[in-house]
PDB file of C-alpha atoms in Angstrom:
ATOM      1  CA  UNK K  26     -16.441 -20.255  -6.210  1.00  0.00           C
ATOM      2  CA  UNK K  27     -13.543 -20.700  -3.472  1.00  0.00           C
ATOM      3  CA  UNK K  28     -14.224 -18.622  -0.427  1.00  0.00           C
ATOM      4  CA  UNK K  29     -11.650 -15.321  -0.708  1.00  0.00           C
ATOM      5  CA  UNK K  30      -9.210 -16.986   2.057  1.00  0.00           C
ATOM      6  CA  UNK K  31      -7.979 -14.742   5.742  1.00  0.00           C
ATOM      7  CA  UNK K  32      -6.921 -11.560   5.393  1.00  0.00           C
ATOM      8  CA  UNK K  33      -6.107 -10.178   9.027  1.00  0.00           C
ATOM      9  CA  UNK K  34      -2.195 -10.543   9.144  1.00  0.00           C
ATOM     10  CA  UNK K  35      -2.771 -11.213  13.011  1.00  0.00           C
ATOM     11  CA  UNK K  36      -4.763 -14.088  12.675  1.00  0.00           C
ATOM     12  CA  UNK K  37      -2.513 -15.501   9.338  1.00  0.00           C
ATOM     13  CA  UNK K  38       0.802 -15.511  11.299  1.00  0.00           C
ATOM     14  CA  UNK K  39      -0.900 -16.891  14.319  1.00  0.00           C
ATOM     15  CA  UNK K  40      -2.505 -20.164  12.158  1.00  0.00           C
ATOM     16  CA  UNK K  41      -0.198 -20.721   9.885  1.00  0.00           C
ATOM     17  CA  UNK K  42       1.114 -23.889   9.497  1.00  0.00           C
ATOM     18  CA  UNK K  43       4.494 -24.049   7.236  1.00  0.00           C
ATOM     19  CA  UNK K  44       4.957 -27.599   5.533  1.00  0.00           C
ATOM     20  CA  UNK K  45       8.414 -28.573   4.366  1.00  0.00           C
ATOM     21  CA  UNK K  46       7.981 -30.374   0.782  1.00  0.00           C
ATOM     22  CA  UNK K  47      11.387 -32.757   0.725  1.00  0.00           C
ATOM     23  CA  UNK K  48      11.447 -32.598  -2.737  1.00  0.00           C
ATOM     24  CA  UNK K  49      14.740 -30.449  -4.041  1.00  0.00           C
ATOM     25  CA  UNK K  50      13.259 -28.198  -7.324  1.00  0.00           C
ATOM     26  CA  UNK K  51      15.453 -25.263  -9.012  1.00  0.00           C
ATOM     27  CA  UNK K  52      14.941 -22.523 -11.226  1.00  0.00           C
ATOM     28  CA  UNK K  53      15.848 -22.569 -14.830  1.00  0.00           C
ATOM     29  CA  UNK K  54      15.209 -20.220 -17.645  1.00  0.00           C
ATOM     30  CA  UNK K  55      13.960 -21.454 -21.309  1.00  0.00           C
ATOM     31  CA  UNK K  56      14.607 -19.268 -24.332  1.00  0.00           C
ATOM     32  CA  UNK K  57      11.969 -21.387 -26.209  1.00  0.00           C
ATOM     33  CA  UNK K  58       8.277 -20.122 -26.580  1.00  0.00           C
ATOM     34  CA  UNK K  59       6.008 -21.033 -23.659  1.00  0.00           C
ATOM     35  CA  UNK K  60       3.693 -23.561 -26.112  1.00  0.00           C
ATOM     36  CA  UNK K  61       7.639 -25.586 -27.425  1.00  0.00           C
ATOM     37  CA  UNK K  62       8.158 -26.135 -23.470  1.00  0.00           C
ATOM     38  CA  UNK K  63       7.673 -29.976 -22.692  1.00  0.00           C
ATOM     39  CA  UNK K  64       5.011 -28.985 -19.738  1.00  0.00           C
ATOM     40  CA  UNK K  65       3.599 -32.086 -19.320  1.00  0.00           C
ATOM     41  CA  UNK K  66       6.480 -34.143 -18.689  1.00  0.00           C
ATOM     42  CA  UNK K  67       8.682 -31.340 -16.951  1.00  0.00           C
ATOM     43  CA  UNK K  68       5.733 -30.436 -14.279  1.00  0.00           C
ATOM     44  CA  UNK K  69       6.696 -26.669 -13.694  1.00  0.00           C
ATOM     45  CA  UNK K  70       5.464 -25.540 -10.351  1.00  0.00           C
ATOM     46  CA  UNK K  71       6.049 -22.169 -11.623  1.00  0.00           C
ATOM     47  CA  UNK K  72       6.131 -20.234 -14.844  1.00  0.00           C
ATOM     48  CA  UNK K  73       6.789 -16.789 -15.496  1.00  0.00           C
ATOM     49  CA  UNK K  74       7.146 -15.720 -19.063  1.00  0.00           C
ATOM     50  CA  UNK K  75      10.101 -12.661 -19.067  1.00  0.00           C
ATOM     51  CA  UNK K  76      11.510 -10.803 -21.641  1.00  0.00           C
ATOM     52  CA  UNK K  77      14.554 -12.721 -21.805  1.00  0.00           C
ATOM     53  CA  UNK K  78      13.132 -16.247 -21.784  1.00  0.00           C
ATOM     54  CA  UNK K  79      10.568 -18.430 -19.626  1.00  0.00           C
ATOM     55  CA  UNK K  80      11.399 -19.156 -15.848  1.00  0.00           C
ATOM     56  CA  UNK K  81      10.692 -22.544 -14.613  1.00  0.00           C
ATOM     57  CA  UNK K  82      10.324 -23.859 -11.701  1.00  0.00           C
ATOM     58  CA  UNK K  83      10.662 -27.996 -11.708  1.00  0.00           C
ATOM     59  CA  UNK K  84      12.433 -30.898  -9.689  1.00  0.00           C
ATOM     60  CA  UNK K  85      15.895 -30.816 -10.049  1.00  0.00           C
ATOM     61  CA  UNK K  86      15.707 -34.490 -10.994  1.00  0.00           C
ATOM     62  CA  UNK K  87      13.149 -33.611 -13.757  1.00  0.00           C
ATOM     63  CA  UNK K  88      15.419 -30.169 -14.507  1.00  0.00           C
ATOM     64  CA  UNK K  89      18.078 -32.913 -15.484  1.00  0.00           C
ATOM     65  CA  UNK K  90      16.336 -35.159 -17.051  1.00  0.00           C
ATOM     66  CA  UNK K  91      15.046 -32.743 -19.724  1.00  0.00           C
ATOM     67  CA  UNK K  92      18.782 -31.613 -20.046  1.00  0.00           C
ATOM     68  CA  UNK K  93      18.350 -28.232 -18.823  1.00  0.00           C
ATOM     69  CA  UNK K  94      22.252 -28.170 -17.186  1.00  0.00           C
ATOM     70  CA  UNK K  95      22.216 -24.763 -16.024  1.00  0.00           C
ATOM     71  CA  UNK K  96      19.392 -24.894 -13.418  1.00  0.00           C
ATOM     72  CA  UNK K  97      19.976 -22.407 -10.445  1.00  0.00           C
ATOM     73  CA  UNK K  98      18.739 -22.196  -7.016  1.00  0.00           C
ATOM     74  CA  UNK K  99      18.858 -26.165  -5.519  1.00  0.00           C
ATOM     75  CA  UNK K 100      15.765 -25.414  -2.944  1.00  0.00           C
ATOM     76  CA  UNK K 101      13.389 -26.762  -0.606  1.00  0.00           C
ATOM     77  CA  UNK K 102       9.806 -25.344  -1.039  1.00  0.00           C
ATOM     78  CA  UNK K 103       7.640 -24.248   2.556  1.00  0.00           C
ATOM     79  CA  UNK K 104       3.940 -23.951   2.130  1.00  0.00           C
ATOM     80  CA  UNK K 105       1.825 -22.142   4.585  1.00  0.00           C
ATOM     81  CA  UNK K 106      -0.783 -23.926   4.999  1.00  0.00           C
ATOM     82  CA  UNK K 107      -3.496 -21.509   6.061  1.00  0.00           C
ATOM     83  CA  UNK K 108      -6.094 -19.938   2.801  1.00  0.00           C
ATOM     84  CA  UNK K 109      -5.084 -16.441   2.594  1.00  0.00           C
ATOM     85  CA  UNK K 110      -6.294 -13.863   0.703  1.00  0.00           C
ATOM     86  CA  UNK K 111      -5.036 -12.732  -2.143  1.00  0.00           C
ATOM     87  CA  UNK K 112      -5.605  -9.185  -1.201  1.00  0.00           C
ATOM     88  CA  UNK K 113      -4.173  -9.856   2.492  1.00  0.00           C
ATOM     89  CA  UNK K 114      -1.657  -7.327   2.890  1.00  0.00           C
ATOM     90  CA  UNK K 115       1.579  -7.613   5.454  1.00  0.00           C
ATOM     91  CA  UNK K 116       2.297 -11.502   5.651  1.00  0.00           C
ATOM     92  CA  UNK K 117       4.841 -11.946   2.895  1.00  0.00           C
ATOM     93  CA  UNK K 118       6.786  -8.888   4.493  1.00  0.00           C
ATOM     94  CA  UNK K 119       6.266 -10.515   7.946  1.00  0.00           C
ATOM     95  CA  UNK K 120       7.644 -13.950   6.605  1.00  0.00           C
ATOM     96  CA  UNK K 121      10.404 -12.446   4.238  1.00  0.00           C
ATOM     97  CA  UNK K 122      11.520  -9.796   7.063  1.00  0.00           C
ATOM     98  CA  UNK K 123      11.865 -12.139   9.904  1.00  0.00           C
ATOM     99  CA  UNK K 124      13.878 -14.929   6.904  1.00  0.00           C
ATOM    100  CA  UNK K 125      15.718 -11.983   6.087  1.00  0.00           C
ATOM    101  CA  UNK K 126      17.069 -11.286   9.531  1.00  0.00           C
ATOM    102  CA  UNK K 127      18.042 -14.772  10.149  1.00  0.00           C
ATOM    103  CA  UNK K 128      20.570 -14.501   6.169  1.00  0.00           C
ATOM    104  CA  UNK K 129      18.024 -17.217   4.914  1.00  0.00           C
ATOM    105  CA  UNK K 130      17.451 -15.723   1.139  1.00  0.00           C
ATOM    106  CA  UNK K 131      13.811 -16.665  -0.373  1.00  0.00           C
ATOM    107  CA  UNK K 132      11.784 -16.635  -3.303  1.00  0.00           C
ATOM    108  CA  UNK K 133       7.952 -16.352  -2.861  1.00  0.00           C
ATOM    109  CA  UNK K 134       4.868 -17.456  -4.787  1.00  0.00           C
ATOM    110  CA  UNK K 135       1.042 -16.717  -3.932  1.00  0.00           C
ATOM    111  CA  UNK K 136      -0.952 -19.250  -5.158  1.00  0.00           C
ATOM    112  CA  UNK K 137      -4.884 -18.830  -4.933  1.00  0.00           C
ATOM    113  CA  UNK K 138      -4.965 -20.821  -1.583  1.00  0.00           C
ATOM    114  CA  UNK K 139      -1.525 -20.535   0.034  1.00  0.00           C
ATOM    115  CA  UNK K 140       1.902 -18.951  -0.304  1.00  0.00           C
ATOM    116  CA  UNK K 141       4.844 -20.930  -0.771  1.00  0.00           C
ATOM    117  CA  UNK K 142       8.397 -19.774  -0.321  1.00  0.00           C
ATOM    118  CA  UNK K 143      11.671 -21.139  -1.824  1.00  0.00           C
ATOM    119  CA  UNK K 144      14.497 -21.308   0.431  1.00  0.00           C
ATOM    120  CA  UNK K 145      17.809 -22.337  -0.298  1.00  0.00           C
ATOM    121  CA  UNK K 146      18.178 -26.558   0.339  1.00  0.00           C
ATOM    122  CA  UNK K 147      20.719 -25.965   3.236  1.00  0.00           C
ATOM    123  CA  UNK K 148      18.918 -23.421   5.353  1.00  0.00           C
ATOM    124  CA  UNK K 149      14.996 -25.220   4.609  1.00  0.00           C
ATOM    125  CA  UNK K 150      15.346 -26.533   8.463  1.00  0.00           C
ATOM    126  CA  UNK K 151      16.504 -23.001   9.625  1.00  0.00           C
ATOM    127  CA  UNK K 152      13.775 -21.507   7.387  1.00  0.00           C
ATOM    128  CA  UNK K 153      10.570 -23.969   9.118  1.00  0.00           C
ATOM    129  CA  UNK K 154      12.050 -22.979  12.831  1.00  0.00           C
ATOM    130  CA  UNK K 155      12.303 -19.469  12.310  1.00  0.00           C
ATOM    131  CA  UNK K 156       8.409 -19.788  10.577  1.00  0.00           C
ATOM    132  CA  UNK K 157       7.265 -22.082  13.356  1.00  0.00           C
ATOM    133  CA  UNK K 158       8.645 -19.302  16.165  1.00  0.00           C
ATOM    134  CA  UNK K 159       6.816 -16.708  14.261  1.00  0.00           C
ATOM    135  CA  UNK K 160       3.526 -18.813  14.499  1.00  0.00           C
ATOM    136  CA  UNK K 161       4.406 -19.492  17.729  1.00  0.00           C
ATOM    137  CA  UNK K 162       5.152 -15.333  18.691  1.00  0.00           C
ATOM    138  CA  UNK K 163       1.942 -14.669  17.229  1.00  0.00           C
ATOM    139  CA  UNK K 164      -0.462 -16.837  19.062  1.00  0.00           C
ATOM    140  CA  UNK K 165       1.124 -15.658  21.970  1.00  0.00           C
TER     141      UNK K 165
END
């Protein structure tokens, strides 16, 4: 089993490393059932089964390719690379807050290891200085 990852928001903000992923994905919403989706050739980084249909996450490249023309959200995806807990609590609001202050809009997943935020394509180099300052401010 995978070690349980940080939890003191202190030592999260002060380690974490954001990485800038150049690829451009989107959002898109399928009204088909999760097992009719063509997963293996659309490569979802994120799915989310709703009420009103199935949110995707994918490259916009493979987005188009699969003909979904009504993909939303062009963005840039930011990991933090530092293991934190799932049960960490404060660094999402940290990150979100401070994004929010500087107008940059963001959409976050918590994966097991690392959380990874979706920023709009045109602010992604805003979004990695206003992260790296916060790393920065918090190792003092």
């Amino acid at each position: 089993m995978a070690p349980p990852g940080e939890s003191n928001i202190s030592i999260l903000l002060a380690k974490m490393q954001p990485s800038l992923d150049p690829t451009t994905y989107v959002f898109l919403t399928a009204k088909l059932p999760l097992h009719l989706l063509p997963l293996s050739t659309l490569q979802p980084q994120l799915i989310v089964p709703e009420e009103e249909g199935t949110t995707v996450v994918t490259t916009e490249e493979l987005a188009t390719l699969h003909g979904f023309d009504e993909s939303t959200f062009p963005c840039k995806k930011i990991s933090l690379t530092i293991h934190s807990s799932l049960e960490a609590v404060g660094l999402i609001a940290a990150i979100t807050n401070r994004l929010k202050d500087h107008d940059i809009s963001t959409n976050v997943v918590s994966g097991y290891f690392h959380d990874h935020i979706y920023v709009p394509v045109a602010r992604a180099k805003d979004a990695m200085r206003v992260l790296e300052e916060l790393a920065a401010g918090a190792r003092g």
